[in-house]
C-alpha cells in the first residue's frame, strides 16, 4: 500500500498536476487512549503551559501527545484522529495538542470528551470504546480554525512587571508551529530572542521598557517565516492578561 501511494505521488509530479496529489492528506497509523477528567474536558496543568485555555480550547477536544510534542513546538497543533474499531465513526475527532503524555505505545492521550467523539453517537457504542482503554487509530495534521478569534498573546501569570516577561501564544491558526519568539530592543536596534521555557511558554529576564514589539517564527506548509503583528504588548502589560494581535495565521 505504501509503495503504491509513493508511486502515485511521483506520478503527480511527473505529469505536473500537483493539485491532484493528496499525499499530505494521508493518515498515519498509531494508538490512542484517554485520561481521567472530572468534567471530560482538558487539564489546566498541561505541559504546554496553556492553563485554563488548555482545558477548554476547541470545546475541550484536546490531547496530550508523545513524539508529536516535539520539545514544545508541537503545542497547539491540530490533528484529526479516528479509530478503526466497529464502534468508531469515519470522521473521528479533531483535537488540539495541549499537553505531553506517554501511554501504551500511543501517540495520543485524549480528553474523555475527544475520545468519546470518535465513537458512533450511541451510548452503548461509546461505553464499548471506553472499555477497550487503548485503541488502534490513524491520524493526520489538519488546519486549526478559530472562528471569531484572532491570534492572542497571553502574559503568563508568573511574569513580574517590569523585570520579567513570559508569554504564551494562543489561537494559532492553520498548520503552523511557533518555533521562536523575539522582541525588539530599541536602544540596540535589533531583535532579541526569547527563551522557550517549556511547551508554548517563552520568556525574557530583561524585557524592554515601554511597549513590547514581538515577532515570532512559524514553520508551516510554506516553510519557516517570521511574522510580526501590527500591535505591540502595551507598556503597562499585566500578568495574566491576554492581548489581541489583530491578526490570524492561515
XYZ file of C-alpha atoms in Angstrom:
250
model
C 0.000 0.000 0.000
C 2.803 2.414 0.891
C 4.682 1.712 -2.328
C 1.559 2.300 -4.378
C 0.965 5.604 -2.575
C 4.539 6.774 -3.191
C 4.267 5.835 -6.865
C 1.004 7.779 -7.124
C 2.663 10.882 -5.673
C 5.602 10.571 -8.052
C 3.209 10.305 -10.969
C 1.502 13.521 -9.838
C 4.810 15.344 -10.001
C 5.819 13.868 -13.341
C 2.631 14.949 -15.066
C 2.768 18.368 -13.393
C -0.620 18.095 -11.752
C 0.179 18.850 -8.085
C -3.403 19.841 -7.353
C -4.416 16.212 -7.811
C -1.816 14.834 -5.403
C -3.132 14.385 -1.881
C -0.224 12.689 -0.119
C -0.314 15.383 2.580
C -3.827 14.156 3.360
C -2.804 10.577 4.092
C -3.296 9.099 7.566
C -0.591 7.637 9.818
C -1.377 4.547 11.929
C -0.930 4.803 15.699
C -2.658 4.124 19.021
C -4.666 6.299 21.392
C -6.009 6.191 24.918
C -7.661 8.715 27.254
C -7.011 10.297 30.624
C -9.284 10.845 33.581
C -11.064 14.182 33.923
C -13.960 15.050 36.254
C -15.723 17.122 33.592
C -14.419 15.324 30.460
C -12.568 18.460 29.297
C -8.810 19.006 29.199
C -6.460 19.787 32.061
C -5.252 23.294 33.044
C -1.902 21.867 34.179
C -0.719 20.531 30.813
C 2.924 20.591 29.732
C 2.262 23.232 27.076
C 1.622 25.820 29.793
C -1.749 26.907 28.434
C -3.577 26.901 31.763
C -7.359 27.229 31.515
C -7.085 27.684 27.734
C -5.691 24.130 27.563
C -8.778 22.819 29.338
C -11.486 24.448 27.242
C -9.988 25.335 23.840
C -11.734 23.615 20.923
C -14.633 22.906 23.285
C -12.438 20.522 25.257
C -11.477 18.320 22.296
C -7.801 18.242 23.257
C -5.000 15.748 23.609
C -1.651 15.052 25.143
C 0.881 13.632 22.684
C 4.235 11.884 22.881
C 6.604 12.232 19.902
C 4.347 14.856 18.294
C 5.107 17.172 21.226
C 8.477 17.977 19.575
C 10.008 19.701 22.624
C 7.041 22.049 22.814
C 6.877 23.228 19.208
C 4.035 20.761 18.660
C 1.853 22.590 21.200
C -1.271 23.982 19.577
C -1.139 21.680 16.541
C -4.443 20.225 15.366
C -4.992 16.616 14.309
C -7.828 14.511 13.039
C -7.784 11.236 14.979
C -10.083 8.354 14.137
C -10.146 4.829 15.496
C -10.582 1.662 13.486
C -12.953 -0.311 15.751
C -16.508 -1.113 14.573
C -17.786 1.316 17.206
C -15.969 4.250 15.542
C -17.084 6.857 13.038
C -15.248 7.675 9.838
C -14.625 11.260 10.925
C -13.240 10.701 14.400
C -12.276 13.774 16.428
C -10.345 16.932 15.617
C -8.141 17.718 18.610
C -5.707 20.425 19.713
C -2.401 19.435 21.352
C -2.260 20.956 24.841
C -0.107 18.500 26.807
C 2.657 15.903 26.721
C 1.952 12.310 27.672
C 3.060 8.747 27.017
C 0.853 5.687 27.125
C 0.996 2.097 25.916
C 2.772 2.791 22.582
C 0.343 5.652 21.988
C 0.790 8.958 20.177
C -2.402 10.425 21.646
C -3.827 10.592 25.167
C -7.193 12.195 24.518
C -9.513 14.050 26.839
C -12.562 11.872 27.588
C -14.624 14.294 25.506
C -12.366 13.792 22.474
C -12.144 10.019 22.974
C -15.951 9.758 23.050
C -16.163 11.856 19.885
C -14.504 9.023 17.939
C -17.407 6.678 18.762
C -20.706 6.349 16.955
C -23.422 8.510 18.577
C -24.806 5.730 20.717
C -24.260 5.243 24.464
C -23.617 1.520 24.109
C -21.027 2.039 21.365
C -19.319 4.751 23.408
C -19.138 2.539 26.500
C -17.626 -0.262 24.434
C -14.974 2.101 23.088
C -14.029 3.282 26.580
C -13.854 -0.351 27.719
C -11.008 -1.000 25.272
C -8.837 1.556 27.060
C -6.342 1.696 24.174
C -7.396 1.559 20.519
C -5.721 1.496 17.150
C -6.139 4.828 15.379
C -4.975 6.733 12.359
C -4.267 10.445 12.336
C -3.308 13.369 10.141
C -2.409 17.021 10.681
C -5.267 19.405 9.897
C -5.506 23.214 9.982
C -6.602 24.823 13.231
C -9.690 27.020 12.800
C -10.715 29.502 15.487
C -13.778 31.305 14.207
C -14.109 34.675 15.875
C -10.648 34.608 17.455
C -7.509 36.435 16.430
C -4.091 35.214 17.477
C -3.565 36.244 21.117
C -0.562 36.951 23.328
C -1.152 35.959 26.932
C 1.210 37.239 29.603
C 1.999 34.294 31.850
C 0.861 34.558 35.473
C 4.465 34.160 36.679
C 5.528 37.361 34.908
C 6.742 40.182 37.175
C 6.236 43.648 35.742
C 8.521 45.224 34.580
C 11.503 42.906 35.156
C 10.379 39.502 33.925
C 8.093 38.762 30.992
C 6.793 35.354 29.927
C 4.229 34.949 27.154
C 2.114 32.236 25.578
C 0.803 32.483 22.016
C -2.814 31.321 21.726
C -5.222 30.565 18.869
C -2.532 29.858 16.269
C -4.470 29.132 13.081
C -3.586 26.932 10.116
C -0.917 24.232 10.241
C 1.736 26.450 11.794
C 4.204 25.641 14.573
C 5.667 28.522 16.594
C 9.392 27.747 16.657
C 10.866 31.014 18.025
C 9.851 34.374 19.510
C 11.822 37.641 19.558
C 11.276 41.165 20.923
C 12.589 44.469 19.565
C 15.337 46.126 21.634
C 15.052 49.792 20.696
C 18.347 51.011 22.189
C 20.300 48.282 20.386
C 18.168 48.461 17.237
C 17.969 44.681 16.994
C 15.713 41.737 17.639
C 16.477 39.755 20.800
C 15.474 36.102 21.235
C 13.127 34.961 23.961
C 13.834 31.635 25.637
C 11.450 28.715 25.282
C 10.951 27.889 28.937
C 8.780 24.844 28.282
C 5.913 23.951 25.990
C 4.479 27.105 24.434
C 5.907 29.467 27.092
C 8.628 31.960 26.064
C 10.323 34.426 28.427
C 12.862 37.218 28.863
C 14.719 38.215 32.017
C 15.337 41.687 30.548
C 12.198 42.847 28.730
C 12.326 46.354 27.229
C 10.674 49.325 28.881
C 7.507 50.587 27.255
C 5.513 48.726 24.596
C 6.972 45.340 23.641
C 7.079 44.674 19.905
C 7.108 40.950 19.233
C 7.666 38.766 16.255
C 7.551 35.001 16.020
C 8.853 32.386 13.660
C 6.314 29.933 12.316
C 7.032 26.735 10.459
C 4.222 25.510 8.259
C 3.368 24.190 4.832
C 5.167 27.153 3.226
C 8.374 26.714 5.224
C 9.697 28.859 8.077
C 8.953 32.585 8.142
C 8.902 35.471 10.620
C 5.562 37.122 11.409
C 5.254 40.481 13.166
C 1.847 41.612 14.463
C 0.953 45.274 13.997
C 0.153 45.704 17.664
C 2.691 45.509 20.493
C 2.141 44.472 24.080
C 1.259 47.680 25.939
C 3.921 49.310 28.081
C 1.867 48.576 31.208
C 1.337 44.882 30.437
C -0.113 42.835 33.267
C 0.498 39.255 34.365
C -2.404 37.016 33.392
C -3.784 39.410 30.767
C -4.299 38.403 27.133
C -3.759 40.857 24.273
C -5.258 40.664 20.803
C -2.725 40.726 17.928
C -5.470 41.792 15.486
C -4.243 39.138 13.053
C -4.584 35.420 12.350
C -2.489 32.846 10.528
C -3.872 30.786 7.657
